[in-house]
Amino acid sequence: MTDFTTVLQFISDFEQSHPDASTYEITNRLRGYTKPSYTTKVWTVVTGFEQAFIEGKLNQDVILAGENIDFGHFIASLSDQINQPGLQWSDLTRWTGDHTSWAGDIGSSIETYRATPEKFKGLGDALDRFASESDYAADVAAWVVSAMLNGNSKMLLSEAMQKYHAQPYLEHVRTFIQRRFNGILDGQGITNPAKIEAEIRSATFAYLELSQNASFLKKLMKSFTQKLRSTNLERDLLSADLLQGSLHFMAHLIRNADLAPLKFKPYQQPQAPWLGVVNYEVTIDNPK
């Protein structure tokens, strides 16, 4: 565990040593201090910035806004969500910000589980490992901090991080629910959980469509997209995985926003809400 002031000082010093660099450049250069998997060609494509691995200085767990986060994951996810100065080609791929954060965490968990199911007790086990609480907290932090920076081109990353750290994680999660998913909060409740769940499921499905990792999942998705209304086993399998993954992320949000438990009927097809909801209810508890 690394103290927040330590990573903040490192980033502040880095900014001072690159006085003419934009926040976009600073954040992407900092990927070089996370881990090699965040400096591959894939990351060059999605961020529009090539950065070699230097050392794992920022590949640490850090308490940020009172919550433990994977700080390297935070930096990597943030780097794909910062606006570039002026219009550049990679601006067209900024929508991948979900894929390099929470949708990617959920989707890669599904991929890994379906590729090697014998290594897990079930999909829930894979989600707990590869879409962990610290990963989700990093994803929320990246989205909120990027919103600050994109809304104020003069703000430094170190300043945005200090501002984020000064508020409790609960407030950030509520902001994330409301602004990223257009969640409607009514006191301690959410009035549109099915719409939020559908968007999470859709983004995860989009991530899987782009994935190059699992041929088995490619077969599932081909069946899923070609036979949306069928009841074949492969379609049902992927549908169940996607729903379990979206509910796993929603459970993190509900717990950490200290909201009331949810019970609702998900949409049959998240991309086609006009087809209606399923004939059963799902429940998300808040054990806090």
mmCIF file of N, CA, C and O in Angstrom, residues 24-118:
data_model
loop_
_atom_site.group_PDB
_atom_site.id
_atom_site.type_symbol
_atom_site.label_atom_id
_atom_site.label_comp_id
_atom_site.label_asym_id
_atom_site.label_seq_id
_atom_site.Cartn_x
_atom_site.Cartn_y
_atom_site.Cartn_z
ATOM 1 N N TYR A 24 -3.477 15.672 -21.136
ATOM 2 C CA TYR A 24 -3.568 14.457 -21.946
ATOM 3 C C TYR A 24 -2.198 13.791 -22.068
ATOM 4 O O TYR A 24 -2.056 12.575 -21.879
ATOM 5 N N GLU A 25 -1.175 14.582 -22.365
ATOM 6 C CA GLU A 25 0.169 14.026 -22.512
ATOM 7 C C GLU A 25 0.713 13.545 -21.176
ATOM 8 O O GLU A 25 1.299 12.458 -21.085
ATOM 9 N N ILE A 26 0.505 14.341 -20.123
ATOM 10 C CA ILE A 26 0.981 13.955 -18.795
ATOM 11 C C ILE A 26 0.402 12.607 -18.387
ATOM 12 O O ILE A 26 1.121 11.687 -17.957
ATOM 13 N N THR A 27 -0.909 12.474 -18.524
ATOM 14 C CA THR A 27 -1.576 11.242 -18.091
ATOM 15 C C THR A 27 -1.092 10.041 -18.884
ATOM 16 O O THR A 27 -0.859 8.962 -18.324
ATOM 17 N N ASN A 28 -0.918 10.216 -20.184
ATOM 18 C CA ASN A 28 -0.452 9.094 -21.001
ATOM 19 C C ASN A 28 1.009 8.760 -20.736
ATOM 20 O O ASN A 28 1.391 7.577 -20.765
ATOM 21 N N ARG A 29 1.830 9.752 -20.471
ATOM 22 C CA ARG A 29 3.216 9.458 -20.104
ATOM 23 C C ARG A 29 3.283 8.700 -18.782
ATOM 24 O O ARG A 29 4.156 7.845 -18.582
ATOM 25 N N LEU A 30 2.354 8.978 -17.890
ATOM 26 C CA LEU A 30 2.349 8.291 -16.596
ATOM 27 C C LEU A 30 2.017 6.807 -16.730
ATOM 28 O O LEU A 30 2.319 6.022 -15.830
ATOM 29 N N ARG A 31 1.414 6.411 -17.860
ATOM 30 C CA ARG A 31 1.205 4.980 -18.089
ATOM 31 C C ARG A 31 2.521 4.221 -18.076
ATOM 32 O O ARG A 31 2.562 3.021 -17.768
ATOM 33 N N GLY A 32 3.604 4.899 -18.406
ATOM 34 C CA GLY A 32 4.924 4.270 -18.393
ATOM 35 C C GLY A 32 5.381 3.876 -17.017
ATOM 36 O O GLY A 32 6.361 3.123 -16.874
ATOM 37 N N TYR A 33 4.680 4.355 -15.990
ATOM 38 C CA TYR A 33 5.053 4.051 -14.604
ATOM 39 C C TYR A 33 4.027 3.129 -13.931
ATOM 40 O O TYR A 33 3.974 3.052 -12.709
ATOM 41 N N THR A 34 3.218 2.455 -14.752
ATOM 42 C CA THR A 34 2.219 1.537 -14.194
ATOM 43 C C THR A 34 2.708 0.091 -14.356
ATOM 44 O O THR A 34 3.373 -0.440 -13.493
ATOM 45 N N LYS A 35 2.369 -0.552 -15.486
ATOM 46 C CA LYS A 35 2.883 -1.897 -15.755
ATOM 47 C C LYS A 35 2.901 -2.129 -17.263
ATOM 48 O O LYS A 35 2.207 -1.427 -18.030
ATOM 49 N N PRO A 36 3.688 -3.091 -17.723
ATOM 50 C CA PRO A 36 3.858 -3.288 -19.170
ATOM 51 C C PRO A 36 2.558 -3.482 -19.941
ATOM 52 O O PRO A 36 2.446 -3.028 -21.085
ATOM 53 N N SER A 37 1.577 -4.133 -19.340
ATOM 54 C CA SER A 37 0.324 -4.403 -20.057
ATOM 55 C C SER A 37 -0.459 -3.139 -20.366
ATOM 56 O O SER A 37 -1.383 -3.167 -21.189
ATOM 57 N N TYR A 38 -0.107 -2.012 -19.741
ATOM 58 C CA TYR A 38 -0.773 -0.745 -20.040
ATOM 59 C C TYR A 38 0.020 0.107 -21.030
ATOM 60 O O TYR A 38 -0.290 1.291 -21.225
ATOM 61 N N THR A 39 1.050 -0.473 -21.644
ATOM 62 C CA THR A 39 1.861 0.279 -22.609
ATOM 63 C C THR A 39 2.010 -0.492 -23.926
ATOM 64 O O THR A 39 2.967 -0.278 -24.664
ATOM 65 N N THR A 40 1.047 -1.357 -24.201
ATOM 66 C CA THR A 40 1.098 -2.159 -25.425
ATOM 67 C C THR A 40 0.560 -1.376 -26.619
ATOM 68 O O THR A 40 0.071 -0.247 -26.479
ATOM 69 N N LYS A 41 0.607 -2.010 -27.794
ATOM 70 C CA LYS A 41 0.095 -1.376 -29.011
ATOM 71 C C LYS A 41 -1.408 -1.092 -28.904
ATOM 72 O O LYS A 41 -1.896 -0.113 -29.479
ATOM 73 N N VAL A 42 -2.111 -1.959 -28.186
ATOM 74 C CA VAL A 42 -3.553 -1.739 -28.009
ATOM 75 C C VAL A 42 -3.795 -0.409 -27.326
ATOM 76 O O VAL A 42 -4.689 0.358 -27.711
ATOM 77 N N TRP A 43 -3.000 -0.104 -26.302
ATOM 78 C CA TRP A 43 -3.167 1.168 -25.596
ATOM 79 C C TRP A 43 -2.759 2.350 -26.465
ATOM 80 O O TRP A 43 -3.326 3.437 -26.353
ATOM 81 N N THR A 44 -1.794 2.145 -27.339
ATOM 82 C CA THR A 44 -1.437 3.205 -28.283
ATOM 83 C C THR A 44 -2.611 3.521 -29.189
ATOM 84 O O THR A 44 -2.912 4.691 -29.468
ATOM 85 N N VAL A 45 -3.310 2.478 -29.629
ATOM 86 C CA VAL A 45 -4.458 2.667 -30.516
ATOM 87 C C VAL A 45 -5.593 3.381 -29.803
ATOM 88 O O VAL A 45 -6.157 4.362 -30.315
ATOM 89 N N VAL A 46 -5.954 2.913 -28.616
ATOM 90 C CA VAL A 46 -7.140 3.486 -27.963
ATOM 91 C C VAL A 46 -6.900 4.884 -27.415
ATOM 92 O O VAL A 46 -7.827 5.700 -27.333
ATOM 93 N N THR A 47 -5.655 5.209 -27.039
ATOM 94 C CA THR A 47 -5.380 6.540 -26.489
ATOM 95 C C THR A 47 -4.796 7.494 -27.530
ATOM 96 O O THR A 47 -4.824 8.706 -27.334
ATOM 97 N N GLY A 48 -4.246 6.950 -28.611
ATOM 98 C CA GLY A 48 -3.582 7.799 -29.601
ATOM 99 C C GLY A 48 -2.231 8.281 -29.138
ATOM 100 O O GLY A 48 -1.682 9.239 -29.696
ATOM 101 N N PHE A 49 -1.660 7.599 -28.144
ATOM 102 C CA PHE A 49 -0.379 8.045 -27.584
ATOM 103 C C PHE A 49 0.483 6.821 -27.309
ATOM 104 O O PHE A 49 0.078 5.910 -26.578
ATOM 105 N N GLU A 50 1.693 6.808 -27.879
ATOM 106 C CA GLU A 50 2.620 5.695 -27.661
ATOM 107 C C GLU A 50 3.491 5.974 -26.446
ATOM 108 O O GLU A 50 4.117 7.034 -26.359
ATOM 109 N N GLN A 51 3.519 5.031 -25.518
ATOM 110 C CA GLN A 51 4.305 5.206 -24.314
ATOM 111 C C GLN A 51 4.942 3.877 -23.918
ATOM 112 O O GLN A 51 4.234 2.885 -23.732
ATOM 113 N N ALA A 52 6.244 3.866 -23.788
ATOM 114 C CA ALA A 52 6.954 2.656 -23.379
ATOM 115 C C ALA A 52 6.899 2.497 -21.861
ATOM 116 O O ALA A 52 6.751 3.473 -21.120
ATOM 117 N N PHE A 53 7.004 1.259 -21.412
ATOM 118 C CA PHE A 53 7.059 1.000 -19.976
ATOM 119 C C PHE A 53 8.411 1.443 -19.429
ATOM 120 O O PHE A 53 9.457 1.192 -20.037
ATOM 121 N N ILE A 54 8.394 2.105 -18.271
ATOM 122 C CA ILE A 54 9.619 2.589 -17.639
ATOM 123 C C ILE A 54 9.879 1.842 -16.331
ATOM 124 O O ILE A 54 10.871 1.146 -16.166
ATOM 125 N N GLU A 55 8.957 1.965 -15.408
ATOM 126 C CA GLU A 55 9.038 1.255 -14.125
ATOM 127 C C GLU A 55 7.669 1.286 -13.465
ATOM 128 O O GLU A 55 6.806 2.076 -13.840
ATOM 129 N N GLY A 56 7.459 0.417 -12.485
ATOM 130 C CA GLY A 56 6.144 0.290 -11.854
ATOM 131 C C GLY A 56 5.933 1.196 -10.657
ATOM 132 O O GLY A 56 5.292 0.794 -9.686
ATOM 133 N N LYS A 57 6.410 2.408 -10.740
ATOM 134 C CA LYS A 57 6.303 3.347 -9.616
ATOM 135 C C LYS A 57 4.849 3.563 -9.191
ATOM 136 O O LYS A 57 4.559 3.697 -7.997
ATOM 137 N N LEU A 58 3.925 3.591 -10.132
ATOM 138 C CA LEU A 58 2.522 3.871 -9.829
ATOM 139 C C LEU A 58 1.655 2.614 -9.825
ATOM 140 O O LEU A 58 0.437 2.710 -9.695
ATOM 141 N N ASN A 59 2.271 1.470 -9.947
ATOM 142 C CA ASN A 59 1.528 0.211 -9.914
ATOM 143 C C ASN A 59 1.355 -0.226 -8.458
ATOM 144 O O ASN A 59 1.963 -1.186 -7.991
ATOM 145 N N GLN A 60 0.496 0.515 -7.758
ATOM 146 C CA GLN A 60 0.335 0.344 -6.317
ATOM 147 C C GLN A 60 -1.138 0.418 -5.923
ATOM 148 O O GLN A 60 -1.959 0.964 -6.669
ATOM 149 N N ASP A 61 -1.445 -0.108 -4.760
ATOM 150 C CA ASP A 61 -2.750 0.145 -4.144
ATOM 151 C C ASP A 61 -2.640 1.432 -3.342
ATOM 152 O O ASP A 61 -1.675 1.626 -2.592
ATOM 153 N N VAL A 62 -3.625 2.299 -3.499
ATOM 154 C CA VAL A 62 -3.612 3.610 -2.847
ATOM 155 C C VAL A 62 -4.997 3.891 -2.272
ATOM 156 O O VAL A 62 -6.007 3.557 -2.898
ATOM 157 N N ILE A 63 -5.043 4.492 -1.101
ATOM 158 C CA ILE A 63 -6.313 4.948 -0.544
ATOM 159 C C ILE A 63 -6.604 6.321 -1.118
ATOM 160 O O ILE A 63 -5.902 7.297 -0.845
ATOM 161 N N LEU A 64 -7.645 6.388 -1.957
ATOM 162 C CA LEU A 64 -8.038 7.638 -2.603
ATOM 163 C C LEU A 64 -9.490 7.920 -2.250
ATOM 164 O O LEU A 64 -10.361 7.081 -2.480
ATOM 165 N N ALA A 65 -9.753 9.098 -1.673
ATOM 166 C CA ALA A 65 -11.108 9.464 -1.230
ATOM 167 C C ALA A 65 -11.670 8.421 -0.265
ATOM 168 O O ALA A 65 -12.866 8.126 -0.272
ATOM 169 N N GLY A 66 -10.782 7.837 0.532
ATOM 170 C CA GLY A 66 -11.213 6.880 1.545
ATOM 171 C C GLY A 66 -11.426 5.473 1.036
ATOM 172 O O GLY A 66 -11.862 4.596 1.793
ATOM 173 N N GLU A 67 -11.118 5.222 -0.236
ATOM 174 C CA GLU A 67 -11.352 3.898 -0.822
ATOM 175 C C GLU A 67 -10.063 3.367 -1.427
ATOM 176 O O GLU A 67 -9.300 4.091 -2.061
ATOM 177 N N ASN A 68 -9.813 2.067 -1.220
ATOM 178 C CA ASN A 68 -8.631 1.445 -1.795
ATOM 179 C C ASN A 68 -8.808 1.286 -3.307
ATOM 180 O O ASN A 68 -9.801 0.718 -3.768
ATOM 181 N N ILE A 69 -7.866 1.809 -4.092
ATOM 182 C CA ILE A 69 -7.946 1.672 -5.546
ATOM 183 C C ILE A 69 -6.644 1.102 -6.094
ATOM 184 O O ILE A 69 -5.569 1.254 -5.500
ATOM 185 N N ASP A 70 -6.759 0.436 -7.238
ATOM 186 C CA ASP A 70 -5.598 0.015 -8.009
ATOM 187 C C ASP A 70 -5.144 1.250 -8.781
ATOM 188 O O ASP A 70 -5.748 1.624 -9.787
ATOM 189 N N PHE A 71 -4.069 1.883 -8.320
ATOM 190 C CA PHE A 71 -3.697 3.183 -8.866
ATOM 191 C C PHE A 71 -3.200 3.085 -10.300
ATOM 192 O O PHE A 71 -3.452 3.984 -11.116
ATOM 193 N N GLY A 72 -2.492 2.000 -10.634
ATOM 194 C CA GLY A 72 -2.063 1.826 -12.014
ATOM 195 C C GLY A 72 -3.250 1.702 -12.948
ATOM 196 O O GLY A 72 -3.258 2.255 -14.057
ATOM 197 N N HIS A 73 -4.261 0.995 -12.510
ATOM 198 C CA HIS A 73 -5.495 0.837 -13.286
ATOM 199 C C HIS A 73 -6.188 2.194 -13.452
ATOM 200 O O HIS A 73 -6.716 2.504 -14.527
ATOM 201 N N PHE A 74 -6.166 3.001 -12.401
ATOM 202 C CA PHE A 74 -6.741 4.338 -12.446
ATOM 203 C C PHE A 74 -6.058 5.192 -13.515
ATOM 204 O O PHE A 74 -6.723 5.828 -14.350
ATOM 205 N N ILE A 75 -4.731 5.207 -13.512
ATOM 206 C CA ILE A 75 -3.985 6.006 -14.485
ATOM 207 C C ILE A 75 -4.262 5.531 -15.903
ATOM 208 O O ILE A 75 -4.496 6.341 -16.824
ATOM 209 N N ALA A 76 -4.255 4.216 -16.112
ATOM 210 C CA ALA A 76 -4.489 3.675 -17.448
ATOM 211 C C ALA A 76 -5.886 4.031 -17.941
ATOM 212 O O ALA A 76 -6.059 4.494 -19.078
ATOM 213 N N SER A 77 -6.890 3.822 -17.112
ATOM 214 C CA SER A 77 -8.258 4.140 -17.504
ATOM 215 C C SER A 77 -8.423 5.636 -17.754
ATOM 216 O O SER A 77 -9.067 6.052 -18.718
ATOM 217 N N LEU A 78 -7.812 6.443 -16.906
ATOM 218 C CA LEU A 78 -7.886 7.898 -17.057
ATOM 219 C C LEU A 78 -7.279 8.344 -18.383
ATOM 220 O O LEU A 78 -7.806 9.249 -19.048
ATOM 221 N N SER A 79 -6.187 7.707 -18.790
ATOM 222 C CA SER A 79 -5.487 8.124 -20.004
ATOM 223 C C SER A 79 -6.346 7.987 -21.254
ATOM 224 O O SER A 79 -6.106 8.654 -22.257
ATOM 225 N N ASP A 80 -7.364 7.119 -21.203
ATOM 226 C CA ASP A 80 -8.245 6.917 -22.346
ATOM 227 C C ASP A 80 -9.490 7.794 -22.281
ATOM 228 O O ASP A 80 -10.391 7.641 -23.096
ATOM 229 N N GLN A 81 -9.537 8.705 -21.306
ATOM 230 C CA GLN A 81 -10.733 9.527 -21.138
ATOM 231 C C GLN A 81 -10.446 11.022 -21.112
ATOM 232 O O GLN A 81 -11.359 11.825 -20.918
ATOM 233 N N ILE A 82 -9.193 11.394 -21.322
ATOM 234 C CA ILE A 82 -8.815 12.812 -21.314
ATOM 235 C C ILE A 82 -8.871 13.377 -22.726
ATOM 236 O O ILE A 82 -8.314 12.802 -23.667
ATOM 237 N N ASN A 83 -9.535 14.508 -22.890
ATOM 238 C CA ASN A 83 -9.604 15.168 -24.190
ATOM 239 C C ASN A 83 -8.217 15.623 -24.647
ATOM 240 O O ASN A 83 -7.422 16.135 -23.853
ATOM 241 N N GLN A 84 -7.949 15.452 -25.912
ATOM 242 C CA GLN A 84 -6.709 15.964 -26.481
ATOM 243 C C GLN A 84 -6.867 17.431 -26.841
ATOM 244 O O GLN A 84 -7.982 17.875 -27.145
ATOM 245 N N PRO A 85 -5.778 18.191 -26.837
ATOM 246 C CA PRO A 85 -5.840 19.580 -27.304
ATOM 247 C C PRO A 85 -6.109 19.605 -28.803
ATOM 248 O O PRO A 85 -5.326 19.068 -29.587
ATOM 249 N N GLY A 86 -7.224 20.150 -29.225
ATOM 250 C CA GLY A 86 -7.573 20.154 -30.631
ATOM 251 C C GLY A 86 -8.149 18.812 -31.061
ATOM 252 O O GLY A 86 -8.153 17.848 -30.306
ATOM 253 N N LEU A 87 -8.624 18.744 -32.281
ATOM 254 C CA LEU A 87 -9.208 17.515 -32.819
ATOM 255 C C LEU A 87 -8.120 16.647 -33.429
ATOM 256 O O LEU A 87 -7.402 17.079 -34.314
ATOM 257 N N GLN A 88 -7.984 15.425 -32.915
ATOM 258 C CA GLN A 88 -7.018 14.487 -33.450
ATOM 259 C C GLN A 88 -7.700 13.151 -33.676
ATOM 260 O O GLN A 88 -8.786 12.898 -33.179
ATOM 261 N N TRP A 89 -7.027 12.261 -34.406
ATOM 262 C CA TRP A 89 -7.680 11.031 -34.847
ATOM 263 C C TRP A 89 -8.173 10.191 -33.693
ATOM 264 O O TRP A 89 -9.225 9.558 -33.760
ATOM 265 N N SER A 90 -7.426 10.140 -32.590
ATOM 266 C CA SER A 90 -7.836 9.256 -31.505
ATOM 267 C C SER A 90 -9.040 9.790 -30.740
ATOM 268 O O SER A 90 -9.626 9.081 -29.929
ATOM 269 N N ASP A 91 -9.424 11.066 -30.997
ATOM 270 C CA ASP A 91 -10.666 11.556 -30.399
ATOM 271 C C ASP A 91 -11.848 10.691 -30.848
ATOM 272 O O ASP A 91 -12.843 10.564 -30.150
ATOM 273 N N LEU A 92 -11.719 10.111 -32.038
ATOM 274 C CA LEU A 92 -12.794 9.281 -32.574
ATOM 275 C C LEU A 92 -12.933 7.972 -31.819
ATOM 276 O O LEU A 92 -13.930 7.279 -31.947
ATOM 277 N N THR A 93 -11.945 7.610 -31.032
ATOM 278 C CA THR A 93 -11.998 6.356 -30.285
ATOM 279 C C THR A 93 -12.176 6.597 -28.780
ATOM 280 O O THR A 93 -12.025 5.681 -27.986
ATOM 281 N N ARG A 94 -12.511 7.830 -28.399
ATOM 282 C CA ARG A 94 -12.618 8.093 -26.967
ATOM 283 C C ARG A 94 -13.749 7.313 -26.308
ATOM 284 O O ARG A 94 -13.772 7.123 -25.100
ATOM 285 N N TRP A 95 -14.688 6.827 -27.099
ATOM 286 C CA TRP A 95 -15.774 6.025 -26.566
ATOM 287 C C TRP A 95 -15.264 4.731 -25.954
ATOM 288 O O TRP A 95 -15.978 4.054 -25.219
ATOM 289 N N THR A 96 -13.989 4.365 -26.219
ATOM 290 C CA THR A 96 -13.425 3.161 -25.620
ATOM 291 C C THR A 96 -13.117 3.357 -24.145
ATOM 292 O O THR A 96 -12.666 2.424 -23.491
ATOM 293 N N GLY A 97 -13.358 4.543 -23.616
ATOM 294 C CA GLY A 97 -13.105 4.798 -22.200
ATOM 295 C C GLY A 97 -13.801 3.799 -21.286
ATOM 296 O O GLY A 97 -13.259 3.403 -20.256
ATOM 297 N N ASP A 98 -15.014 3.388 -21.648
ATOM 298 C CA ASP A 98 -15.708 2.365 -20.864
ATOM 299 C C ASP A 98 -14.985 1.029 -20.962
ATOM 300 O O ASP A 98 -14.902 0.278 -19.993
ATOM 301 N N HIS A 99 -14.468 0.744 -22.145
ATOM 302 C CA HIS A 99 -13.852 -0.556 -22.389
ATOM 303 C C HIS A 99 -12.519 -0.698 -21.665
ATOM 304 O O HIS A 99 -12.112 -1.817 -21.338
ATOM 305 N N THR A 100 -11.837 0.402 -21.444
ATOM 306 C CA THR A 100 -10.571 0.333 -20.725
ATOM 307 C C THR A 100 -10.774 0.570 -19.226
ATOM 308 O O THR A 100 -9.805 0.782 -18.502
ATOM 309 N N SER A 101 -12.027 0.524 -18.785
ATOM 310 C CA SER A 101 -12.295 0.611 -17.353
ATOM 311 C C SER A 101 -13.301 -0.467 -16.967
ATOM 312 O O SER A 101 -13.023 -1.657 -17.075
ATOM 313 N N TRP A 102 -14.494 -0.066 -16.507
ATOM 314 C CA TRP A 102 -15.415 -1.041 -15.917
ATOM 315 C C TRP A 102 -15.954 -2.063 -16.914
ATOM 316 O O TRP A 102 -16.066 -3.252 -16.589
ATOM 317 N N ALA A 103 -16.281 -1.658 -18.146
ATOM 318 C CA ALA A 103 -16.795 -2.626 -19.125
ATOM 319 C C ALA A 103 -15.715 -3.645 -19.482
ATOM 320 O O ALA A 103 -16.011 -4.828 -19.675
ATOM 321 N N GLY A 104 -14.475 -3.174 -19.557
ATOM 322 C CA GLY A 104 -13.368 -4.085 -19.813
ATOM 323 C C GLY A 104 -13.124 -5.039 -18.665
ATOM 324 O O GLY A 104 -12.794 -6.213 -18.876
ATOM 325 N N ASP A 105 -13.281 -4.548 -17.433
ATOM 326 C CA ASP A 105 -13.107 -5.419 -16.269
ATOM 327 C C ASP A 105 -14.138 -6.541 -16.276
ATOM 328 O O ASP A 105 -13.811 -7.712 -16.055
ATOM 329 N N ILE A 106 -15.390 -6.175 -16.539
ATOM 330 C CA ILE A 106 -16.456 -7.182 -16.573
ATOM 331 C C ILE A 106 -16.249 -8.133 -17.749
ATOM 332 O O ILE A 106 -16.297 -9.365 -17.600
ATOM 333 N N GLY A 107 -16.010 -7.570 -18.923
ATOM 334 C CA GLY A 107 -15.869 -8.384 -20.117
ATOM 335 C C GLY A 107 -14.678 -9.330 -20.060
ATOM 336 O O GLY A 107 -14.786 -10.503 -20.451
ATOM 337 N N SER A 108 -13.543 -8.847 -19.568
ATOM 338 C CA SER A 108 -12.366 -9.717 -19.490
ATOM 339 C C SER A 108 -12.572 -10.818 -18.468
ATOM 340 O O SER A 108 -12.028 -11.922 -18.621
ATOM 341 N N SER A 109 -13.365 -10.548 -17.428
ATOM 342 C CA SER A 109 -13.689 -11.597 -16.451
ATOM 343 C C SER A 109 -14.495 -12.707 -17.117
ATOM 344 O O SER A 109 -14.250 -13.898 -16.888
ATOM 345 N N ILE A 110 -15.463 -12.317 -17.941
ATOM 346 C CA ILE A 110 -16.275 -13.297 -18.664
ATOM 347 C C ILE A 110 -15.404 -14.097 -19.627
ATOM 348 O O ILE A 110 -15.490 -15.328 -19.702
ATOM 349 N N GLU A 111 -14.539 -13.405 -20.358
ATOM 350 C CA GLU A 111 -13.631 -14.073 -21.287
ATOM 351 C C GLU A 111 -12.770 -15.107 -20.574
ATOM 352 O O GLU A 111 -12.645 -16.257 -21.008
ATOM 353 N N THR A 112 -12.150 -14.666 -19.492
ATOM 354 C CA THR A 112 -11.226 -15.541 -18.771
ATOM 355 C C THR A 112 -11.945 -16.756 -18.208
ATOM 356 O O THR A 112 -11.456 -17.884 -18.296
ATOM 357 N N TYR A 113 -13.120 -16.515 -17.654
ATOM 358 C CA TYR A 113 -13.881 -17.621 -17.076
ATOM 359 C C TYR A 113 -14.300 -18.620 -18.147
ATOM 360 O O TYR A 113 -14.147 -19.838 -17.974
ATOM 361 N N ARG A 114 -14.825 -18.146 -19.264
ATOM 362 C CA ARG A 114 -15.306 -19.053 -20.302
ATOM 363 C C ARG A 114 -14.152 -19.780 -21.007
ATOM 364 O O ARG A 114 -14.323 -20.888 -21.499
ATOM 365 N N ALA A 115 -12.963 -19.176 -21.021
ATOM 366 C CA ALA A 115 -11.805 -19.825 -21.639
ATOM 367 C C ALA A 115 -11.229 -20.914 -20.745
ATOM 368 O O ALA A 115 -10.756 -21.944 -21.237
ATOM 369 N N THR A 116 -11.279 -20.683 -19.414
ATOM 370 C CA THR A 116 -10.702 -21.648 -18.465
ATOM 371 C C THR A 116 -11.622 -21.824 -17.262
ATOM 372 O O THR A 116 -11.267 -21.481 -16.129
ATOM 373 N N PRO A 117 -12.825 -22.349 -17.440
ATOM 374 C CA PRO A 117 -13.782 -22.461 -16.335
ATOM 375 C C PRO A 117 -13.305 -23.342 -15.198
ATOM 376 O O PRO A 117 -13.745 -23.172 -14.047
ATOM 377 N N GLU A 118 -12.404 -24.271 -15.503
ATOM 378 C CA GLU A 118 -11.924 -25.184 -14.465
ATOM 379 C C GLU A 118 -11.099 -24.482 -13.387
ATOM 380 O O GLU A 118 -10.879 -25.027 -12.299
#
